[in-house]
CSV table of C-alpha atoms and ligand atoms in Angstrom, one decimal:
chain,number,residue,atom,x,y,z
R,179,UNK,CA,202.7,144.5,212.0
R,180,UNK,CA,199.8,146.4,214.0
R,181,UNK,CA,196.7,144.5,214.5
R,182,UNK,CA,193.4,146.7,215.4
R,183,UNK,CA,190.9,145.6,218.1
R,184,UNK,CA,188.9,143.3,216.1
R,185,UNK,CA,185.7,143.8,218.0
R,186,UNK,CA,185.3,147.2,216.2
R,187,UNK,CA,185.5,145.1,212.8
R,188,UNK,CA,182.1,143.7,213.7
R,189,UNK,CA,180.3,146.8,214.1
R,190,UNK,CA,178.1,146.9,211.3
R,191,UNK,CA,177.9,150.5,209.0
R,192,UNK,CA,178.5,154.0,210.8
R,193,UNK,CA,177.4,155.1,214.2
R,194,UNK,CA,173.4,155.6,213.4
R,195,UNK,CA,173.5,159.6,213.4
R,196,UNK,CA,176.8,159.7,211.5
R,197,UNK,CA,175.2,157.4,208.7
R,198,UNK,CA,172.4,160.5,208.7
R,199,UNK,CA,174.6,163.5,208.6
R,200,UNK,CA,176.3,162.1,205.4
R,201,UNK,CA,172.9,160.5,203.8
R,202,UNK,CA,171.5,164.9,204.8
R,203,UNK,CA,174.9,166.4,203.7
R,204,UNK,CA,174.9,164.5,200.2
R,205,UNK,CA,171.0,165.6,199.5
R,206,UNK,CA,171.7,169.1,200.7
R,207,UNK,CA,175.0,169.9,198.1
R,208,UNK,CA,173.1,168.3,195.6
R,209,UNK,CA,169.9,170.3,196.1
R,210,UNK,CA,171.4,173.6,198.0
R,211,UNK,CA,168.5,175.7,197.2
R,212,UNK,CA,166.3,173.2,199.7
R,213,UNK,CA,165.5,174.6,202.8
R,214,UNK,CA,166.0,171.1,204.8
R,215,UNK,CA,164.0,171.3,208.6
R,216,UNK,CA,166.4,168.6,210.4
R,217,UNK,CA,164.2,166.9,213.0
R,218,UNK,CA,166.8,163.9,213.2
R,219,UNK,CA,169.5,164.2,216.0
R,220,UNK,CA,168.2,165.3,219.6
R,221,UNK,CA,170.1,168.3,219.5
R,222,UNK,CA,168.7,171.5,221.0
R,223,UNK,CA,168.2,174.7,219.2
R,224,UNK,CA,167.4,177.3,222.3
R,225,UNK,CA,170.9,179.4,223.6
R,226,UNK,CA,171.8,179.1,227.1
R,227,UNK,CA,169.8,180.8,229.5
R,228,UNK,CA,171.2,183.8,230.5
R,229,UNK,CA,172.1,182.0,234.5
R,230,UNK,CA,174.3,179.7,232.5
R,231,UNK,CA,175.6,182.4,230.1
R,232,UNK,CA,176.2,184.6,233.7
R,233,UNK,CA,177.9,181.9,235.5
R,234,UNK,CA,180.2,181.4,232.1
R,235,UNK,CA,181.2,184.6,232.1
R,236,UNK,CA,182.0,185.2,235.4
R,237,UNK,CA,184.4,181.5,235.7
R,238,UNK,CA,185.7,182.5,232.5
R,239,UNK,CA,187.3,186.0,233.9
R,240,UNK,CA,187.9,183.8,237.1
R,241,UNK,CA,190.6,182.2,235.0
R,242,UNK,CA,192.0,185.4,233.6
R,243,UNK,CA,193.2,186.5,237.9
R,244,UNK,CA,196.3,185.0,239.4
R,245,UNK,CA,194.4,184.3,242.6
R,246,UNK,CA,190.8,182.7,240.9
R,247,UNK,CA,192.8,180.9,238.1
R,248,UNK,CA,191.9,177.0,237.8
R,249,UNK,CA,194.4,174.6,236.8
R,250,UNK,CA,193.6,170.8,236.7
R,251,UNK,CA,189.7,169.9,237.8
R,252,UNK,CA,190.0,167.2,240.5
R,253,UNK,CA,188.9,164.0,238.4
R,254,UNK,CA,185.5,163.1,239.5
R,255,UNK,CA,184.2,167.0,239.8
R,256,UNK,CA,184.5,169.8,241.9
R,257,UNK,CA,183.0,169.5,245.2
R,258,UNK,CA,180.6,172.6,244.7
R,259,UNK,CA,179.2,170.7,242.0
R,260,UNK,CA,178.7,167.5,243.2
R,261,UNK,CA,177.0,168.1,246.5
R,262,UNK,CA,174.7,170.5,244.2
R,263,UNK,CA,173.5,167.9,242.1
R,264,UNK,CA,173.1,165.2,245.2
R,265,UNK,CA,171.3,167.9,247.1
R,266,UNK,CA,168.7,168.9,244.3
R,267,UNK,CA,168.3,165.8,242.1
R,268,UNK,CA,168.5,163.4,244.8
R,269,UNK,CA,168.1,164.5,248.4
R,270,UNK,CA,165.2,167.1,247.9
R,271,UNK,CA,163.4,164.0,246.5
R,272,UNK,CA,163.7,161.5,248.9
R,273,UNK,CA,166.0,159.5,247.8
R,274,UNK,CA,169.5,158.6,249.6
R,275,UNK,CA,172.7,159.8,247.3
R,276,UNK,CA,175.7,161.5,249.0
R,277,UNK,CA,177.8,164.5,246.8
R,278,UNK,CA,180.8,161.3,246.7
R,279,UNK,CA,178.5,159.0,244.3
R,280,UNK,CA,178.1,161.6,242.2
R,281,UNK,CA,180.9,161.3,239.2
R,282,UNK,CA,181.1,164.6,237.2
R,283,UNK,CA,182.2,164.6,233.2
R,284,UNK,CA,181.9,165.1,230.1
R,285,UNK,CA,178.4,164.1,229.2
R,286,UNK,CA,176.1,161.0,229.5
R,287,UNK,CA,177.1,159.6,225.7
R,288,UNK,CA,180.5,158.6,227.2
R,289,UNK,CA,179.0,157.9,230.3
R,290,UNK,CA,177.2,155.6,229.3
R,291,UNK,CA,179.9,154.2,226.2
R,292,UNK,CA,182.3,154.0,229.6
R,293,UNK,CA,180.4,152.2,232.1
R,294,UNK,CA,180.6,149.3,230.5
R,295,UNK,CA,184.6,148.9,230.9
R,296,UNK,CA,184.2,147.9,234.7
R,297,UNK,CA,182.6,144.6,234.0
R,298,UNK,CA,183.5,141.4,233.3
R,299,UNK,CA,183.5,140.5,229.3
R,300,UNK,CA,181.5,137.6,229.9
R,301,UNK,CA,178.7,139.3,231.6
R,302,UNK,CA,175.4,139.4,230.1
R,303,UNK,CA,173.9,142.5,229.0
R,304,UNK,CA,169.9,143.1,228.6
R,305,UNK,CA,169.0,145.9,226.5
R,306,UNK,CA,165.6,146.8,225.0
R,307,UNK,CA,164.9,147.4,221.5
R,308,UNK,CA,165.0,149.7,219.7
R,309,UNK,CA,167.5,151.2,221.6
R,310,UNK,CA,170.0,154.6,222.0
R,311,UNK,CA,172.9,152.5,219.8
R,312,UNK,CA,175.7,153.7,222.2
R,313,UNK,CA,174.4,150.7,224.7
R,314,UNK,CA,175.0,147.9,221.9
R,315,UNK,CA,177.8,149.5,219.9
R,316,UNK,CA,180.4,149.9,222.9
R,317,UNK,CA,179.5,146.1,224.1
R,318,UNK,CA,180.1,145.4,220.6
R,319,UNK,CA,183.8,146.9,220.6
R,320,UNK,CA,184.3,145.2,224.5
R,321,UNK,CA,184.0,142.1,222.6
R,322,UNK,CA,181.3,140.8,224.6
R,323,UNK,CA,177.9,140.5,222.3
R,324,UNK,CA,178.7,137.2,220.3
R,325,UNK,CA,178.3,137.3,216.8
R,326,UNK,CA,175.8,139.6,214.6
R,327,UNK,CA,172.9,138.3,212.4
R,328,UNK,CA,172.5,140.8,208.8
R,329,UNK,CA,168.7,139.0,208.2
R,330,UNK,CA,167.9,139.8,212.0
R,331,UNK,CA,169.9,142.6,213.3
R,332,UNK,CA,170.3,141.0,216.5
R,333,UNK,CA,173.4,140.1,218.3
R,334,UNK,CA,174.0,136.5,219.5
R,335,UNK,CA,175.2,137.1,223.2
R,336,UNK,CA,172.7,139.9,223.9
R,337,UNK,CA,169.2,139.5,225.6
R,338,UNK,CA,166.4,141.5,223.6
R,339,UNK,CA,163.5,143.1,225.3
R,340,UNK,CA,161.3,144.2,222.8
R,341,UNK,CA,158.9,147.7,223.2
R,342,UNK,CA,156.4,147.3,220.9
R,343,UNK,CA,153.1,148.8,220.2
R,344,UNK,CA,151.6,145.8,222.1
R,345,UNK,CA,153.3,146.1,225.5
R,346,UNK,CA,153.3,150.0,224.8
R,347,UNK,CA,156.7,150.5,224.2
R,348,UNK,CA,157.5,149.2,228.1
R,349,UNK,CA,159.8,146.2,228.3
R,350,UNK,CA,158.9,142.6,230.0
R,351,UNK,CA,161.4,141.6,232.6
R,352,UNK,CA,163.5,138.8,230.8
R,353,UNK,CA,163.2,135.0,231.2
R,354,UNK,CA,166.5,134.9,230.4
R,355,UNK,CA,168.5,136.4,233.3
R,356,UNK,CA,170.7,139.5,232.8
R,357,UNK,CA,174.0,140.7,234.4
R,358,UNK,CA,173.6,144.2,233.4
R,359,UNK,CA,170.6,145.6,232.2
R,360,UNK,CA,170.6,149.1,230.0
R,361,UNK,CA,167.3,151.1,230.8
R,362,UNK,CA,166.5,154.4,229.7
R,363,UNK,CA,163.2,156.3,230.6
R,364,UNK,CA,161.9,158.8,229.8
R,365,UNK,CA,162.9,156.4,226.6
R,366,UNK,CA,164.9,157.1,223.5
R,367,UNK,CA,163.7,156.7,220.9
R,368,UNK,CA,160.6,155.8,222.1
R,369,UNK,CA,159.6,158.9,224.2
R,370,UNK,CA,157.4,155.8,226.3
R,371,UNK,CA,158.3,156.3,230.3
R,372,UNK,CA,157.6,153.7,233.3
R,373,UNK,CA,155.6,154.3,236.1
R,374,UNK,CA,157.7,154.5,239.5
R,375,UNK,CA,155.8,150.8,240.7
R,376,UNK,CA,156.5,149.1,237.4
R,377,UNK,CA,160.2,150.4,237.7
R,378,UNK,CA,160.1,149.3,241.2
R,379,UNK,CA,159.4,145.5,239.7
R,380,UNK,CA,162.9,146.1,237.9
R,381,UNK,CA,164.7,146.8,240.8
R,382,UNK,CA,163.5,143.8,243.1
R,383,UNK,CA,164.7,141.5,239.9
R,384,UNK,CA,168.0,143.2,239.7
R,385,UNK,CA,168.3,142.7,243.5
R,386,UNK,CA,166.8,139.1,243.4
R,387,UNK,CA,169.1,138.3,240.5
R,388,UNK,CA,172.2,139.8,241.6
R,389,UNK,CA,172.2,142.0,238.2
R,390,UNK,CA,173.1,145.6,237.9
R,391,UNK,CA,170.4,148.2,236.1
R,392,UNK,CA,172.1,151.6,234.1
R,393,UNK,CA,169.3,153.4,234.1
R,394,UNK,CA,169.8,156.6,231.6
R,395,UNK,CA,168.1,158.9,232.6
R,396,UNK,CA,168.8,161.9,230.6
R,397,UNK,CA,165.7,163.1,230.0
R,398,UNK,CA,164.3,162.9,233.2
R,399,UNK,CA,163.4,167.1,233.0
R,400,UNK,CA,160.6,166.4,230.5
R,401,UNK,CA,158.6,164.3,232.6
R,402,UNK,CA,155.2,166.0,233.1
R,403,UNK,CA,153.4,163.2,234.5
R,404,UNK,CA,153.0,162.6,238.7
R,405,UNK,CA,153.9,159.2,238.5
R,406,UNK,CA,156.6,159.2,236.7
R,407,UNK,CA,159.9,158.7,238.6
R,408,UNK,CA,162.8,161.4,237.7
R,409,UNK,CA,165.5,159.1,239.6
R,410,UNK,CA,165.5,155.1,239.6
R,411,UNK,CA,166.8,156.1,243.5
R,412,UNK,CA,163.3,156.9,244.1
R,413,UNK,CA,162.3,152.7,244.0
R,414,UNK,CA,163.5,151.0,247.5
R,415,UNK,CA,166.4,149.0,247.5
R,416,UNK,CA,168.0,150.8,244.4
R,417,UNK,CA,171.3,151.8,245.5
R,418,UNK,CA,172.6,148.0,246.1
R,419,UNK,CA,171.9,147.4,242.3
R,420,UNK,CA,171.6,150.7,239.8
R,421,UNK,CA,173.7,153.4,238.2
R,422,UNK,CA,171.8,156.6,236.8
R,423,UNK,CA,173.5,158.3,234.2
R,424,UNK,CA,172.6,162.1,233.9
R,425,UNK,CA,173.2,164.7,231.7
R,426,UNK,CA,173.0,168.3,231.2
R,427,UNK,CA,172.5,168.4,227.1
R,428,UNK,CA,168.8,168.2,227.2
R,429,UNK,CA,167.5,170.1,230.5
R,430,UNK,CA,169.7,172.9,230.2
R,431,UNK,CA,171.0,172.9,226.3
R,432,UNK,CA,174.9,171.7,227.2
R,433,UNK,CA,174.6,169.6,223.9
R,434,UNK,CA,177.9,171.9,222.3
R,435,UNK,CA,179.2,172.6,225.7
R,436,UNK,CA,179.5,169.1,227.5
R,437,UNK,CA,178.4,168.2,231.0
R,438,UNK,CA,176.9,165.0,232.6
R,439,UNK,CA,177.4,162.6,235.5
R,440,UNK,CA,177.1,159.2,236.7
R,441,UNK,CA,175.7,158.1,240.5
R,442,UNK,CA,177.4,154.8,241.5
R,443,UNK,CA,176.4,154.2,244.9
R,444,UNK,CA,178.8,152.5,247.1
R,445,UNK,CA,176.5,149.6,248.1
R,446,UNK,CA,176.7,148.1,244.8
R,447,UNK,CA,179.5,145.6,244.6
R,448,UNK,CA,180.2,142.7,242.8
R,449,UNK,CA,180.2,138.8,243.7
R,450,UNK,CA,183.5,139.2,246.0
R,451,UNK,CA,182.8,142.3,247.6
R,452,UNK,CA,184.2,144.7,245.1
R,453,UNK,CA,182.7,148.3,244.8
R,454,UNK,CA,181.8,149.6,241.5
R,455,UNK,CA,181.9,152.9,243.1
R,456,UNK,CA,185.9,152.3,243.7
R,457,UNK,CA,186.3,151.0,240.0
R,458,UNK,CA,184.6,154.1,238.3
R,459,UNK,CA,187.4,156.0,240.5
R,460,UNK,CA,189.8,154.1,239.5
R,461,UNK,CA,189.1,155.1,235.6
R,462,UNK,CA,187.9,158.5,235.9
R,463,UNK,CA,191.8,158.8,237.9
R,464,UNK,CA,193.1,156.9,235.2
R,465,UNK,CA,191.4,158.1,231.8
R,466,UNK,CA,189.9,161.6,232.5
R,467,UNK,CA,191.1,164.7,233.8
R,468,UNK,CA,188.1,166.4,235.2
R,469,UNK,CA,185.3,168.7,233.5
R,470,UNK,CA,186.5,172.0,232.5
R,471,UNK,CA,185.9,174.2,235.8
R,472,UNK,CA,184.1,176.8,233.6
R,473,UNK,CA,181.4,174.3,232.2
R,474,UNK,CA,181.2,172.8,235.8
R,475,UNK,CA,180.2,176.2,237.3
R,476,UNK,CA,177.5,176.6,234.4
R,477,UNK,CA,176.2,173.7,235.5
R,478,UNK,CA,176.2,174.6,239.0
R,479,UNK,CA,173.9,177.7,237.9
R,480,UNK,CA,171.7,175.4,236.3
R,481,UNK,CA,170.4,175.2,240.0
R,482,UNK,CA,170.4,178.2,241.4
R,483,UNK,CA,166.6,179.5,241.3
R,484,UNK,CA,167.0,181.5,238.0
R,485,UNK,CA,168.8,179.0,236.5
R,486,UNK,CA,165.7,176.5,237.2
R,487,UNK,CA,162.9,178.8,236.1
R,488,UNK,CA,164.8,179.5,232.6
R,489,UNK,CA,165.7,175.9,231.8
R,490,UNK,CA,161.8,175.0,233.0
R,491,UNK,CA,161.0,177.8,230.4
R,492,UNK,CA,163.1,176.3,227.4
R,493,UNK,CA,161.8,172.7,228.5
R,494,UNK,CA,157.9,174.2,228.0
R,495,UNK,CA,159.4,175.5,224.4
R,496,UNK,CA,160.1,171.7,223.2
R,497,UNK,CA,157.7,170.4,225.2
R,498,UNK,CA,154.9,172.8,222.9
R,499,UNK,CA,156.9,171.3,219.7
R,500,UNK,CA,156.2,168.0,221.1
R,501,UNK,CA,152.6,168.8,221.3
R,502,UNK,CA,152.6,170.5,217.7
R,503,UNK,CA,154.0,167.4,216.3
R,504,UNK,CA,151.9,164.8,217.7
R,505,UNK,CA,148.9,166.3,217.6
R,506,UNK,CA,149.5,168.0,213.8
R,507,UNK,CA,150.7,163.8,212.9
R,508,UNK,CA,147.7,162.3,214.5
R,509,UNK,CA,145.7,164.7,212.9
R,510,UNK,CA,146.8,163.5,209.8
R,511,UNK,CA,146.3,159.7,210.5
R,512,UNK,CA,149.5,158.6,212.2
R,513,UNK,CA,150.0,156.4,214.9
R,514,UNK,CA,151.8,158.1,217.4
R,515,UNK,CA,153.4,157.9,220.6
R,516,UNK,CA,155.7,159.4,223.0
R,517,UNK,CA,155.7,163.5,223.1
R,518,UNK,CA,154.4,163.7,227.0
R,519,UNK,CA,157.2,163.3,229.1
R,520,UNK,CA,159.7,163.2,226.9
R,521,UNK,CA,160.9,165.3,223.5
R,522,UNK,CA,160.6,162.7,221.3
R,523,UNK,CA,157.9,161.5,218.9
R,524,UNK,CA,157.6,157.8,217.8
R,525,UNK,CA,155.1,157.4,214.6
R,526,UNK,CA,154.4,154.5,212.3
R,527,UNK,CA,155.6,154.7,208.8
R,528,UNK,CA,152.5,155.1,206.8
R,529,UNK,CA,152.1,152.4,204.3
R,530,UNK,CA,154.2,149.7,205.4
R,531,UNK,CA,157.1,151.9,204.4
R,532,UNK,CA,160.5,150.5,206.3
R,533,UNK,CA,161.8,153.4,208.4
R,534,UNK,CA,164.6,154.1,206.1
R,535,UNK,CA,162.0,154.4,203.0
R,536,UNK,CA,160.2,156.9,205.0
R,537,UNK,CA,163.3,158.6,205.7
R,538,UNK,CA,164.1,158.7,201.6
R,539,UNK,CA,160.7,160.2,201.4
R,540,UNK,CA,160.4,162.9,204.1
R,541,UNK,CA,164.3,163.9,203.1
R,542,UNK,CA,163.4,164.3,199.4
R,543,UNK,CA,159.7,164.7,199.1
R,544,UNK,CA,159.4,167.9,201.8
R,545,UNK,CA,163.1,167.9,203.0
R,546,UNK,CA,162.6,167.1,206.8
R,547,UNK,CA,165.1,164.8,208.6
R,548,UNK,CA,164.0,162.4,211.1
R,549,UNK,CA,165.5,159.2,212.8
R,550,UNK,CA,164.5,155.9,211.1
R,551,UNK,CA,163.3,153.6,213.7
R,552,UNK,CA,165.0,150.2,212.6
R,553,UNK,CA,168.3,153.0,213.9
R,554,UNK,CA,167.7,151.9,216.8
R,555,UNK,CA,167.0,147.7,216.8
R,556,UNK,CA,164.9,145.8,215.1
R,557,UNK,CA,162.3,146.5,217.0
R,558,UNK,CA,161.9,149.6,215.8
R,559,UNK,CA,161.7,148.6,211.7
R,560,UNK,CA,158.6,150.7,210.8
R,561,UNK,CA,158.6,153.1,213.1
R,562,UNK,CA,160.2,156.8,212.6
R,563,UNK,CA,161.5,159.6,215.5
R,564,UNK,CA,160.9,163.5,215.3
R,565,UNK,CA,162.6,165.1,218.0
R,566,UNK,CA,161.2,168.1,219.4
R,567,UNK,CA,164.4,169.8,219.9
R,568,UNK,CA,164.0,172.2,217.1
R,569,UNK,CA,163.1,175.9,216.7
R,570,UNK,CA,159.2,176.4,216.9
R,571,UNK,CA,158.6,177.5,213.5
R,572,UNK,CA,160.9,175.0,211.7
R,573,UNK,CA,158.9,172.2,213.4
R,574,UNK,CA,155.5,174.0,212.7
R,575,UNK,CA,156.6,173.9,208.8
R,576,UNK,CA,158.0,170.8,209.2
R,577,UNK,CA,154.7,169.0,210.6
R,578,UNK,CA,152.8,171.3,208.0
R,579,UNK,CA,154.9,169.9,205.1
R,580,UNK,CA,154.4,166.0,206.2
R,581,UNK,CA,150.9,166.9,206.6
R,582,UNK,CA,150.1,167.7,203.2
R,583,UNK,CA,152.3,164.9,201.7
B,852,MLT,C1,169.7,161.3,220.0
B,852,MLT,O1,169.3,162.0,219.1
B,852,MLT,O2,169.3,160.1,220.2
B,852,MLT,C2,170.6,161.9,221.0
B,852,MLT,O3,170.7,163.3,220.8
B,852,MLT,C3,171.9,161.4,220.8
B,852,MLT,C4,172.8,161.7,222.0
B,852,MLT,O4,172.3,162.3,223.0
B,852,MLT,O5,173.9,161.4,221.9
């Protein structure tokens, strides 16, 4: 008789969004004449700029010729692209990455699901909280978080570093130590980032304690603030101990079309020796076949100079949501957060609502979606996400609507 990876068994209830869509879906057939504003899942709203939409074009009729046609995409991205992204995310700012650490695919939610599989089961994993659920969840199925706690909604194997209102939604470094740490800044769902000398103190404890940092960094494009860092590769002594994750669903709109990547550089290794870089390698050979050569020359156009003014243009469009929602909320007595460098918004349930009671209300009292905080960890019972991915007017009716609840 079959027997199913028990590790998934443990996983608790649906994957956070899916548990939304269903909990939206059911409200909106049973109230279809609702006009519901969903400022729930990070998902963009703006089309491709018109560099991307160019570039598409001309791969797609690329593959229509004999002589431009495009079989098989070599597994860890095509050249043009990788030395592209090394040359403009890394190299123009200072920090050392060469085109060959630079792992091409399918977006930073597997990515960062993936990574994982190249380490030990028994190692450690530090993760703040609340946190993007992918981080926990796939540990979870890798059988390596212990057991889980239904009063706490913690996991017994996994360190906690809380981001609270107190230490401003930044975490401590943990007492405890780490093998692999999970940090994401500019933060989901937090929208809290970390200046580049606080990060720095993250590195030197990764290097002292022979741990490895995955630093998502997906949203590095909203940062607005000087010192900020867009790259953990911009702290000293970072490539013996991090992997950023990247994607291109929230810079350039590739949410529906797919595209990220993953720096691993080859000075990381393990206890005996071992590069991480060669393992990563080894499974993008082994498990992936390469980012569709259309989607990686869109990508590629997301560089070229009209390709970076019109994604700058779209990021100013959220970035102006951002601004309507947390100044509208505050306006109207919430406690908010988040919003400046990054497009999310982090409020306090009025109240003492829990998140998902604020969710109830919002969904049925003025049909807006949003994220419930306790989504994402513990930490975050209490606490509610609007992203600012939406169109401009929805989110102006949205915030209008919560305003005179
Ligand atoms: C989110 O809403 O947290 C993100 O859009 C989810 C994702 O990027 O997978």
């Amino acid at each position: 008789m079959i027997k199913v990876n028990e590790d998934y068994l443990k996983l608790p209830g649906s994957y956070l969004f899916s548990t939304i869509a269903k909990k939206v879906n059911a409200y909106s057939q049973a109230n279809p004449d609702k006009k519901i504003i969903r400022l729930g899942i990070g998902d963009v709203t703006q089309p491709l700029c018109p560099a991307v939409i160019d570039a598409l074009h001309k791969a797609v009729d690329e593959m229509a010729v004999k002589e431009t046609f495009m079989g098989y995409a070599p597994d860890l991205g095509y050249e043009f692209l990788r030395s592209t992204i090394a040359k403009n995310d890394y190299t123009q700012r200072g920090c050392e990455i060469y085109a060959d650490e630079v792992f091409v695919s399918d977006g930073a939610k597997s990515d960062s699901g993936n990574i994982q599989e190249i380490f030990a089961k028994d190692v450690k994993i530090a993760v703040c909280d609340p946190v993007y659920p992918v981080y926990v969840d796939t540990n979870v199925m890798a059988g390596r978080t212990g057991t889980y706690d239904a009063a706490t909604g913690l996991w017994s194997n996994v360190i906690y570093m809380p981001c609270t209102a107190a230490n401003g939604f930044s975490p401590e470094l943990p007492k405890e130590v780490p093998d692999l740490i999970y940090l994401c800044f500019p933060n989901n769902p937090t929208g809290a980032t970390i200046t580049k000398t606080e990060l720095q103190k993250w590195v030197d404890y990764a290097n002292q304690n022979k741990a490895v940092i995955i630093y998502d960094a997906a949203y590095e494009a909203y940062i607005s603030e000087d010192d900020v860092p867009h790259s953990i590769y911009e702290c000293e002594g970072a490539r013996n101990c991090a992997i950023e994750i990247r994607s291109f669903s929230k810079n350039a709109g590739f949410t529906g079309t797919r595209l990220g990547f993953t720096v691993i550089p080859k000075d990381i290794k393990d206890e005996n020796g071992v590069m991480l870089h060669s393992l990563w390698a080894r499974r993008h050979g082994t498990k992936f076949n390469g980012a569709p050569y259309i989607i990686q020359r869109a990508g590629e156009a997301v560089y070229s100079e009209a390709g970076k003014a019109q994604t700058m243009e779209q990021i100013a469009y959220y970035m102006n949501n951002a601004k309507y929602i947390y100044e509208g909320l505050k306006s109207a007595g919430y406690t908010v957060s988040g919003g400046v460098n990054a497009p999310y918004i982090w409020l306090k349930t009025p109240d003492n609502m829990t998140s998902w009671e604020f969710f109830d209300k919002l969904l049925e009292t003025v049909n807006v979606v949003g994220t419930p905080g306790s989504g994402f960890g513990p930490s975050g019972e209490g606490y509610f996400r609007l992203t600012a991915f939406g169109t401009y007017e929805n989110t102006v009716e949205a915030i209008d609507r919560i305003k005179k609840m």
